[in-house]
Short mmCIF file of N, CA, C and O in Angstrom, two decimals:
data_model
loop_
_atom_site.label_atom_id
_atom_site.label_comp_id
_atom_site.label_asym_id
_atom_site.label_seq_id
_atom_site.Cartn_x
_atom_site.Cartn_y
_atom_site.Cartn_z
N UNK A 1 9.10 1.61 11.59
CA UNK A 1 9.90 0.86 10.66
C UNK A 1 10.32 1.79 9.53
O UNK A 1 9.54 2.58 9.02
N UNK A 2 11.56 1.67 9.12
CA UNK A 2 12.07 2.49 8.02
C UNK A 2 11.49 2.01 6.70
O UNK A 2 11.06 0.86 6.58
N UNK A 3 11.50 2.87 5.68
CA UNK A 3 11.02 2.42 4.37
C UNK A 3 11.78 1.17 3.87
O UNK A 3 11.17 0.26 3.34
N UNK A 4 13.08 1.14 4.08
CA UNK A 4 13.86 -0.03 3.66
C UNK A 4 13.45 -1.26 4.47
O UNK A 4 13.33 -2.36 3.92
N UNK A 5 13.21 -1.07 5.75
CA UNK A 5 12.77 -2.18 6.60
C UNK A 5 11.40 -2.70 6.19
O UNK A 5 11.15 -3.90 6.21
N UNK A 6 10.52 -1.79 5.83
CA UNK A 6 9.19 -2.18 5.38
C UNK A 6 9.29 -2.95 4.06
O UNK A 6 8.64 -4.00 3.89
N UNK A 7 10.09 -2.46 3.14
CA UNK A 7 10.28 -3.17 1.87
C UNK A 7 10.80 -4.58 2.10
O UNK A 7 10.31 -5.55 1.50
N UNK A 8 11.76 -4.71 3.01
CA UNK A 8 12.32 -6.02 3.32
C UNK A 8 11.26 -6.94 3.92
O UNK A 8 11.16 -8.12 3.55
N UNK A 9 10.46 -6.41 4.83
CA UNK A 9 9.40 -7.19 5.46
C UNK A 9 8.36 -7.65 4.45
O UNK A 9 7.94 -8.81 4.45
N UNK A 10 7.95 -6.76 3.57
CA UNK A 10 6.95 -7.09 2.55
C UNK A 10 7.51 -8.12 1.58
O UNK A 10 6.84 -9.11 1.24
N UNK A 11 8.74 -7.94 1.14
CA UNK A 11 9.36 -8.89 0.20
C UNK A 11 9.48 -10.27 0.85
O UNK A 11 9.19 -11.29 0.21
N UNK A 12 9.87 -10.32 2.11
CA UNK A 12 9.98 -11.60 2.82
C UNK A 12 8.62 -12.28 2.91
O UNK A 12 8.50 -13.49 2.69
N UNK A 13 7.59 -11.50 3.21
CA UNK A 13 6.23 -12.03 3.30
C UNK A 13 5.77 -12.57 1.95
O UNK A 13 5.18 -13.66 1.87
N UNK A 14 6.04 -11.86 0.87
CA UNK A 14 5.66 -12.31 -0.46
C UNK A 14 6.39 -13.59 -0.86
O UNK A 14 5.81 -14.50 -1.46
N UNK A 15 7.66 -13.69 -0.50
CA UNK A 15 8.41 -14.91 -0.80
C UNK A 15 7.89 -16.10 0.02
O UNK A 15 7.82 -17.23 -0.48
N UNK A 16 7.53 -15.83 1.26
CA UNK A 16 6.92 -16.88 2.08
C UNK A 16 5.59 -17.34 1.49
O UNK A 16 5.26 -18.53 1.50
N UNK A 17 4.82 -16.39 0.97
CA UNK A 17 3.55 -16.73 0.33
C UNK A 17 3.80 -17.59 -0.90
O UNK A 17 3.06 -18.56 -1.14
N UNK A 18 4.83 -17.27 -1.67
CA UNK A 18 5.16 -18.09 -2.85
C UNK A 18 5.51 -19.51 -2.43
O UNK A 18 5.11 -20.48 -3.09
N UNK A 19 6.22 -19.66 -1.33
CA UNK A 19 6.58 -20.99 -0.84
C UNK A 19 5.33 -21.77 -0.42
O UNK A 19 5.23 -22.98 -0.66
N UNK A 20 4.36 -21.08 0.19
CA UNK A 20 3.10 -21.74 0.54
C UNK A 20 2.39 -22.24 -0.72
O UNK A 20 1.90 -23.36 -0.77
N UNK A 21 2.31 -21.37 -1.72
CA UNK A 21 1.65 -21.75 -2.97
C UNK A 21 2.39 -22.92 -3.63
O UNK A 21 1.75 -23.81 -4.21
N UNK A 22 3.71 -22.95 -3.52
CA UNK A 22 4.47 -24.09 -4.06
C UNK A 22 4.04 -25.39 -3.39
O UNK A 22 4.00 -26.45 -4.03
N UNK A 23 3.70 -25.33 -2.11
CA UNK A 23 3.26 -26.53 -1.37
C UNK A 23 1.83 -26.92 -1.71
O UNK A 23 1.48 -28.09 -1.69
N UNK A 24 1.00 -25.90 -1.98
CA UNK A 24 -0.40 -26.19 -2.29
C UNK A 24 -1.13 -24.92 -2.66
O UNK A 24 -0.98 -23.90 -1.99
N UNK A 25 -1.91 -24.98 -3.72
CA UNK A 25 -2.61 -23.80 -4.24
C UNK A 25 -4.07 -24.13 -4.43
O UNK A 25 -4.43 -25.28 -4.72
N UNK A 26 -4.92 -23.13 -4.28
CA UNK A 26 -6.34 -23.32 -4.48
C UNK A 26 -6.95 -22.13 -5.19
O UNK A 26 -6.36 -21.05 -5.25
N UNK A 27 -8.15 -22.35 -5.70
CA UNK A 27 -8.96 -21.30 -6.28
C UNK A 27 -10.33 -21.34 -5.61
O UNK A 27 -10.74 -22.38 -5.10
N UNK A 28 -11.00 -20.20 -5.59
CA UNK A 28 -12.36 -20.15 -5.05
C UNK A 28 -12.45 -20.14 -3.54
O UNK A 28 -13.52 -20.32 -2.98
N UNK A 29 -11.36 -19.92 -2.88
CA UNK A 29 -11.33 -19.84 -1.42
C UNK A 29 -9.95 -19.41 -0.98
O UNK A 29 -8.98 -19.54 -1.72
N UNK A 30 -9.86 -18.88 0.24
CA UNK A 30 -8.57 -18.39 0.75
C UNK A 30 -7.61 -19.53 1.08
O UNK A 30 -6.41 -19.43 0.86
N UNK A 31 -8.15 -20.61 1.66
CA UNK A 31 -7.33 -21.75 2.04
C UNK A 31 -8.23 -22.97 2.19
O UNK A 31 -9.43 -22.84 2.41
N UNK A 32 -7.62 -24.14 2.06
CA UNK A 32 -8.37 -25.40 2.19
C UNK A 32 -7.55 -26.40 3.00
O UNK A 32 -6.31 -26.36 2.98
N UNK A 33 -8.27 -27.31 3.65
CA UNK A 33 -7.60 -28.40 4.36
C UNK A 33 -7.44 -29.59 3.42
O UNK A 33 -7.81 -29.52 2.23
N UNK A 34 -6.91 -30.69 3.93
CA UNK A 34 -6.64 -31.86 3.10
C UNK A 34 -7.91 -32.46 2.49
O UNK A 34 -7.85 -33.11 1.44
N UNK A 35 -9.06 -32.23 3.12
CA UNK A 35 -10.33 -32.74 2.59
C UNK A 35 -10.93 -31.80 1.56
O UNK A 35 -11.97 -32.10 0.97
N UNK A 36 -10.31 -30.65 1.33
CA UNK A 36 -10.82 -29.68 0.36
C UNK A 36 -11.80 -28.69 0.94
O UNK A 36 -12.38 -27.88 0.21
N UNK A 37 -12.01 -28.74 2.26
CA UNK A 37 -12.91 -27.80 2.92
C UNK A 37 -12.23 -26.46 3.13
O UNK A 37 -11.03 -26.41 3.44
N UNK A 38 -12.98 -25.37 2.97
CA UNK A 38 -12.41 -24.05 3.20
C UNK A 38 -12.09 -23.87 4.68
O UNK A 38 -12.88 -24.24 5.54
N UNK A 39 -10.91 -23.32 4.93
CA UNK A 39 -10.47 -22.97 6.28
C UNK A 39 -9.86 -21.58 6.21
O UNK A 39 -9.66 -21.04 5.12
N UNK A 40 -9.57 -20.99 7.34
CA UNK A 40 -8.91 -19.68 7.34
C UNK A 40 -7.45 -19.87 6.93
O UNK A 40 -6.87 -20.95 7.13
N UNK A 41 -6.83 -18.85 6.36
CA UNK A 41 -5.45 -18.99 5.90
C UNK A 41 -4.46 -19.41 7.00
O UNK A 41 -3.48 -20.09 6.71
N UNK A 42 -4.72 -19.02 8.24
CA UNK A 42 -3.80 -19.38 9.33
C UNK A 42 -4.18 -20.66 10.06
O UNK A 42 -3.52 -21.04 11.01
N UNK A 43 -5.22 -21.32 9.61
CA UNK A 43 -5.63 -22.57 10.24
C UNK A 43 -4.50 -23.59 10.12
O UNK A 43 -3.94 -23.77 9.04
N UNK A 44 -4.14 -24.25 11.22
CA UNK A 44 -3.05 -25.23 11.15
C UNK A 44 -3.35 -26.39 10.20
O UNK A 44 -2.43 -27.08 9.76
N UNK A 45 -4.62 -26.61 9.87
CA UNK A 45 -4.98 -27.69 8.95
C UNK A 45 -4.91 -27.26 7.49
O UNK A 45 -5.10 -28.10 6.59
N UNK A 46 -4.64 -25.99 7.22
CA UNK A 46 -4.56 -25.51 5.83
C UNK A 46 -3.40 -26.20 5.12
O UNK A 46 -2.29 -26.30 5.65
N UNK A 47 -3.69 -26.67 3.90
CA UNK A 47 -2.66 -27.32 3.09
C UNK A 47 -2.49 -26.65 1.72
O UNK A 47 -1.56 -26.96 0.99
N UNK A 48 -3.42 -25.75 1.38
CA UNK A 48 -3.29 -25.01 0.13
C UNK A 48 -3.95 -23.64 0.30
O UNK A 48 -4.86 -23.48 1.11
N UNK A 49 -3.43 -22.67 -0.46
CA UNK A 49 -3.84 -21.28 -0.32
C UNK A 49 -3.97 -20.62 -1.69
O UNK A 49 -3.25 -20.97 -2.62
N UNK A 50 -4.85 -19.63 -1.78
CA UNK A 50 -4.87 -18.76 -2.95
C UNK A 50 -3.78 -17.71 -2.73
O UNK A 50 -3.13 -17.69 -1.69
N UNK A 51 -3.58 -16.83 -3.68
CA UNK A 51 -2.53 -15.81 -3.56
C UNK A 51 -2.73 -14.96 -2.29
O UNK A 51 -1.80 -14.77 -1.50
N UNK A 52 -3.96 -14.46 -2.09
CA UNK A 52 -4.21 -13.63 -0.91
C UNK A 52 -4.13 -14.45 0.37
O UNK A 52 -3.56 -13.99 1.37
N UNK A 53 -4.68 -15.64 0.34
CA UNK A 53 -4.62 -16.50 1.53
C UNK A 53 -3.20 -16.80 1.93
O UNK A 53 -2.87 -16.84 3.12
N UNK A 54 -2.33 -17.01 0.94
CA UNK A 54 -0.92 -17.30 1.23
C UNK A 54 -0.24 -16.11 1.90
O UNK A 54 0.59 -16.27 2.79
N UNK A 55 -0.62 -14.90 1.49
CA UNK A 55 -0.08 -13.70 2.14
C UNK A 55 -0.64 -13.58 3.55
O UNK A 55 0.09 -13.35 4.51
N UNK A 56 -1.94 -13.75 3.68
CA UNK A 56 -2.59 -13.58 4.99
C UNK A 56 -2.18 -14.65 5.98
O UNK A 56 -2.30 -14.44 7.20
N UNK A 57 -1.67 -15.77 5.52
CA UNK A 57 -1.19 -16.82 6.41
C UNK A 57 0.14 -16.43 7.07
O UNK A 57 0.52 -17.01 8.08
N UNK A 58 0.82 -15.46 6.50
CA UNK A 58 2.11 -15.03 7.02
C UNK A 58 1.98 -14.03 8.15
O UNK A 58 0.89 -13.70 8.60
N UNK A 59 3.11 -13.56 8.58
CA UNK A 59 3.17 -12.55 9.64
C UNK A 59 3.90 -11.33 9.10
O UNK A 59 4.77 -11.44 8.27
N UNK A 60 3.51 -10.18 9.60
CA UNK A 60 4.19 -8.96 9.18
C UNK A 60 3.26 -8.01 8.47
O UNK A 60 2.08 -7.93 8.78
N UNK A 61 3.80 -7.35 7.49
CA UNK A 61 3.11 -6.26 6.78
C UNK A 61 2.17 -6.83 5.72
O UNK A 61 2.32 -6.59 4.53
N UNK A 62 1.16 -7.58 6.17
CA UNK A 62 0.26 -8.27 5.23
C UNK A 62 -0.50 -7.29 4.34
O UNK A 62 -0.65 -7.53 3.14
N UNK A 63 -1.01 -6.22 4.91
CA UNK A 63 -1.77 -5.27 4.10
C UNK A 63 -0.89 -4.66 3.01
O UNK A 63 -1.30 -4.55 1.86
N UNK A 64 0.33 -4.31 3.37
CA UNK A 64 1.25 -3.75 2.38
C UNK A 64 1.57 -4.77 1.28
O UNK A 64 1.66 -4.41 0.11
N UNK A 65 1.71 -6.03 1.66
CA UNK A 65 2.00 -7.07 0.68
C UNK A 65 0.82 -7.27 -0.27
O UNK A 65 1.00 -7.44 -1.47
N UNK A 66 -0.39 -7.24 0.27
CA UNK A 66 -1.59 -7.38 -0.57
C UNK A 66 -1.70 -6.22 -1.55
O UNK A 66 -2.02 -6.42 -2.73
N UNK A 67 -1.42 -5.02 -1.08
CA UNK A 67 -1.47 -3.85 -1.95
C UNK A 67 -0.40 -3.95 -3.04
O UNK A 67 -0.67 -3.68 -4.21
N UNK A 68 0.79 -4.37 -2.66
CA UNK A 68 1.88 -4.51 -3.64
C UNK A 68 1.50 -5.52 -4.71
O UNK A 68 1.69 -5.27 -5.91
N UNK A 69 0.95 -6.66 -4.31
CA UNK A 69 0.57 -7.66 -5.30
C UNK A 69 -0.53 -7.14 -6.21
O UNK A 69 -0.49 -7.34 -7.42
N UNK A 70 -1.50 -6.47 -5.64
CA UNK A 70 -2.58 -5.90 -6.45
C UNK A 70 -2.02 -4.93 -7.49
O UNK A 70 -2.39 -4.97 -8.66
N UNK A 71 -1.10 -4.08 -7.07
CA UNK A 71 -0.50 -3.13 -8.01
C UNK A 71 0.35 -3.84 -9.05
O UNK A 71 0.38 -3.47 -10.22
N UNK A 72 1.06 -4.88 -8.62
CA UNK A 72 1.93 -5.63 -9.52
C UNK A 72 1.14 -6.25 -10.67
O UNK A 72 1.62 -6.27 -11.82
N UNK A 73 -0.05 -6.75 -10.38
CA UNK A 73 -0.84 -7.38 -11.43
C UNK A 73 -1.76 -6.39 -12.15
O UNK A 73 -2.56 -6.77 -12.99
N UNK A 74 -1.66 -5.11 -11.77
CA UNK A 74 -2.39 -4.08 -12.47
C UNK A 74 -3.74 -3.72 -11.88
O UNK A 74 -4.52 -3.02 -12.51
N UNK A 75 -4.00 -4.18 -10.67
CA UNK A 75 -5.28 -3.88 -10.03
C UNK A 75 -5.16 -2.77 -9.00
O UNK A 75 -4.06 -2.35 -8.67
N UNK A 76 -6.31 -2.32 -8.52
CA UNK A 76 -6.32 -1.31 -7.48
C UNK A 76 -6.97 -1.82 -6.21
O UNK A 76 -6.90 -1.17 -5.18
N UNK A 77 -7.61 -2.97 -6.28
CA UNK A 77 -8.35 -3.48 -5.14
C UNK A 77 -7.99 -4.95 -4.92
O UNK A 77 -7.66 -5.66 -5.86
N UNK A 78 -8.12 -5.41 -3.67
CA UNK A 78 -7.81 -6.80 -3.34
C UNK A 78 -8.67 -7.77 -4.14
O UNK A 78 -8.23 -8.85 -4.49
N UNK A 79 -9.92 -7.39 -4.45
CA UNK A 79 -10.79 -8.25 -5.24
C UNK A 79 -10.18 -8.58 -6.59
O UNK A 79 -10.41 -9.66 -7.14
N UNK A 80 -9.42 -7.68 -7.12
CA UNK A 80 -8.72 -7.91 -8.39
C UNK A 80 -7.76 -9.08 -8.25
O UNK A 80 -7.63 -9.90 -9.15
N UNK A 81 -7.09 -9.20 -7.11
CA UNK A 81 -6.17 -10.30 -6.88
C UNK A 81 -6.94 -11.62 -6.84
O UNK A 81 -6.51 -12.62 -7.43
N UNK A 82 -8.07 -11.64 -6.18
CA UNK A 82 -8.89 -12.86 -6.11
C UNK A 82 -9.34 -13.26 -7.51
O UNK A 82 -9.26 -14.45 -7.88
N UNK A 83 -9.80 -12.31 -8.31
CA UNK A 83 -10.21 -12.61 -9.68
C UNK A 83 -9.04 -13.14 -10.50
O UNK A 83 -9.18 -14.09 -11.27
N UNK A 84 -7.88 -12.52 -10.34
CA UNK A 84 -6.68 -12.95 -11.05
C UNK A 84 -6.31 -14.37 -10.64
O UNK A 84 -6.07 -15.23 -11.50
N UNK A 85 -6.27 -14.65 -9.35
CA UNK A 85 -5.94 -15.98 -8.84
C UNK A 85 -6.92 -17.03 -9.37
O UNK A 85 -6.53 -18.15 -9.70
N UNK A 86 -8.20 -16.68 -9.43
CA UNK A 86 -9.25 -17.64 -9.77
C UNK A 86 -9.51 -17.79 -11.27
O UNK A 86 -10.37 -18.59 -11.67
N UNK A 87 -8.77 -17.08 -12.09
CA UNK A 87 -8.96 -17.19 -13.54
C UNK A 87 -8.71 -18.63 -13.99
O UNK A 87 -7.80 -19.31 -13.50
N UNK A 88 -9.53 -19.10 -14.91
CA UNK A 88 -9.44 -20.49 -15.37
C UNK A 88 -8.06 -20.83 -15.96
O UNK A 88 -7.62 -21.98 -15.86
N UNK A 89 -7.38 -19.85 -16.52
CA UNK A 89 -6.07 -20.11 -17.13
C UNK A 89 -4.91 -20.08 -16.13
O UNK A 89 -3.79 -20.45 -16.47
N UNK A 90 -5.18 -19.65 -14.89
CA UNK A 90 -4.13 -19.48 -13.90
C UNK A 90 -3.64 -20.83 -13.39
O UNK A 90 -4.40 -21.79 -13.27
N UNK A 91 -2.34 -20.92 -13.10
CA UNK A 91 -1.75 -22.12 -12.52
C UNK A 91 -1.02 -21.76 -11.23
O UNK A 91 -0.71 -20.59 -10.98
N UNK A 92 -0.72 -22.77 -10.44
CA UNK A 92 0.05 -22.55 -9.22
C UNK A 92 1.41 -21.93 -9.55
O UNK A 92 1.89 -21.04 -8.83
N UNK A 93 2.01 -22.38 -10.64
CA UNK A 93 3.31 -21.84 -11.04
C UNK A 93 3.20 -20.36 -11.38
O UNK A 93 4.10 -19.57 -11.03
N UNK A 94 2.11 -19.95 -12.04
CA UNK A 94 1.88 -18.53 -12.34
C UNK A 94 1.84 -17.73 -11.04
O UNK A 94 2.44 -16.66 -10.94
N UNK A 95 1.08 -18.23 -10.08
CA UNK A 95 0.88 -17.50 -8.83
C UNK A 95 2.19 -17.39 -8.06
O UNK A 95 2.58 -16.30 -7.63
N UNK A 96 2.89 -18.51 -7.90
CA UNK A 96 4.15 -18.48 -7.15
C UNK A 96 5.18 -17.58 -7.82
O UNK A 96 5.85 -16.78 -7.15
N UNK A 97 5.31 -17.68 -9.13
CA UNK A 97 6.31 -16.84 -9.82
C UNK A 97 5.92 -15.36 -9.77
O UNK A 97 6.79 -14.49 -9.66
N UNK A 98 4.64 -15.07 -9.80
CA UNK A 98 4.18 -13.68 -9.71
C UNK A 98 4.45 -13.13 -8.31
O UNK A 98 4.87 -11.97 -8.17
N UNK A 99 4.22 -13.92 -7.28
CA UNK A 99 4.53 -13.48 -5.92
C UNK A 99 6.03 -13.17 -5.79
O UNK A 99 6.41 -12.17 -5.19
N UNK A 100 6.87 -14.01 -6.38
CA UNK A 100 8.32 -13.78 -6.31
C UNK A 100 8.73 -12.53 -7.11
O UNK A 100 9.57 -11.75 -6.67
N UNK A 101 8.14 -12.36 -8.28
CA UNK A 101 8.44 -11.17 -9.09
C UNK A 101 8.00 -9.91 -8.36
O UNK A 101 8.69 -8.87 -8.41
N UNK A 102 6.87 -9.97 -7.71
CA UNK A 102 6.39 -8.83 -6.93
C UNK A 102 7.36 -8.52 -5.80
O UNK A 102 7.68 -7.36 -5.55
N UNK A 103 7.85 -9.56 -5.12
CA UNK A 103 8.83 -9.36 -4.05
C UNK A 103 10.08 -8.67 -4.59
O UNK A 103 10.62 -7.75 -3.94
N UNK A 104 10.54 -9.07 -5.76
CA UNK A 104 11.71 -8.44 -6.38
C UNK A 104 11.45 -6.95 -6.62
O UNK A 104 12.31 -6.11 -6.35
N UNK A 105 10.28 -6.64 -7.13
CA UNK A 105 9.94 -5.23 -7.41
C UNK A 105 9.84 -4.43 -6.12
O UNK A 105 10.26 -3.26 -6.09
N UNK A 106 9.30 -5.02 -5.08
CA UNK A 106 9.21 -4.33 -3.78
C UNK A 106 10.62 -4.03 -3.28
O UNK A 106 10.91 -2.91 -2.83
N UNK A 107 11.53 -5.00 -3.37
CA UNK A 107 12.90 -4.78 -2.91
C UNK A 107 13.59 -3.66 -3.68
O UNK A 107 14.40 -2.93 -3.12
N UNK A 108 13.28 -3.54 -4.97
CA UNK A 108 13.88 -2.47 -5.78
C UNK A 108 13.19 -1.12 -5.58
O UNK A 108 13.60 -0.12 -6.17
N UNK A 109 12.13 -1.11 -4.78
CA UNK A 109 11.41 0.13 -4.52
C UNK A 109 10.46 0.54 -5.63
O UNK A 109 10.03 1.68 -5.69
N UNK A 110 10.10 -0.39 -6.49
CA UNK A 110 9.20 -0.08 -7.61
C UNK A 110 7.74 -0.12 -7.21
O UNK A 110 6.90 0.40 -7.94
N UNK A 111 7.42 -0.78 -6.11
CA UNK A 111 6.03 -0.87 -5.65
C UNK A 111 5.93 -0.34 -4.23
O UNK A 111 6.82 -0.45 -3.46
#
């Protein structure tokens, strides 16, 4: 895949993750079903996702997308994204808008 193709794939994945978070967001787990039980991000019963879970539920360059998001929020490790997502002050709107802003930066070649 070309660098431009990879950027496009990562940005698409991040935007898809933002759409998942718009539908349902969680903290303290990657994904949850309608009963609030933790499930894997790709489980068909998943109805809400954390930032990382929303990325991992997608297809494509997931590792690159996770790294881009981590860098976008100022971290160096995926754990930083989980801590950021789970902060008491964080909202679903924060997460979705950050995923979209990260996608924009990836498209511009900044990440």
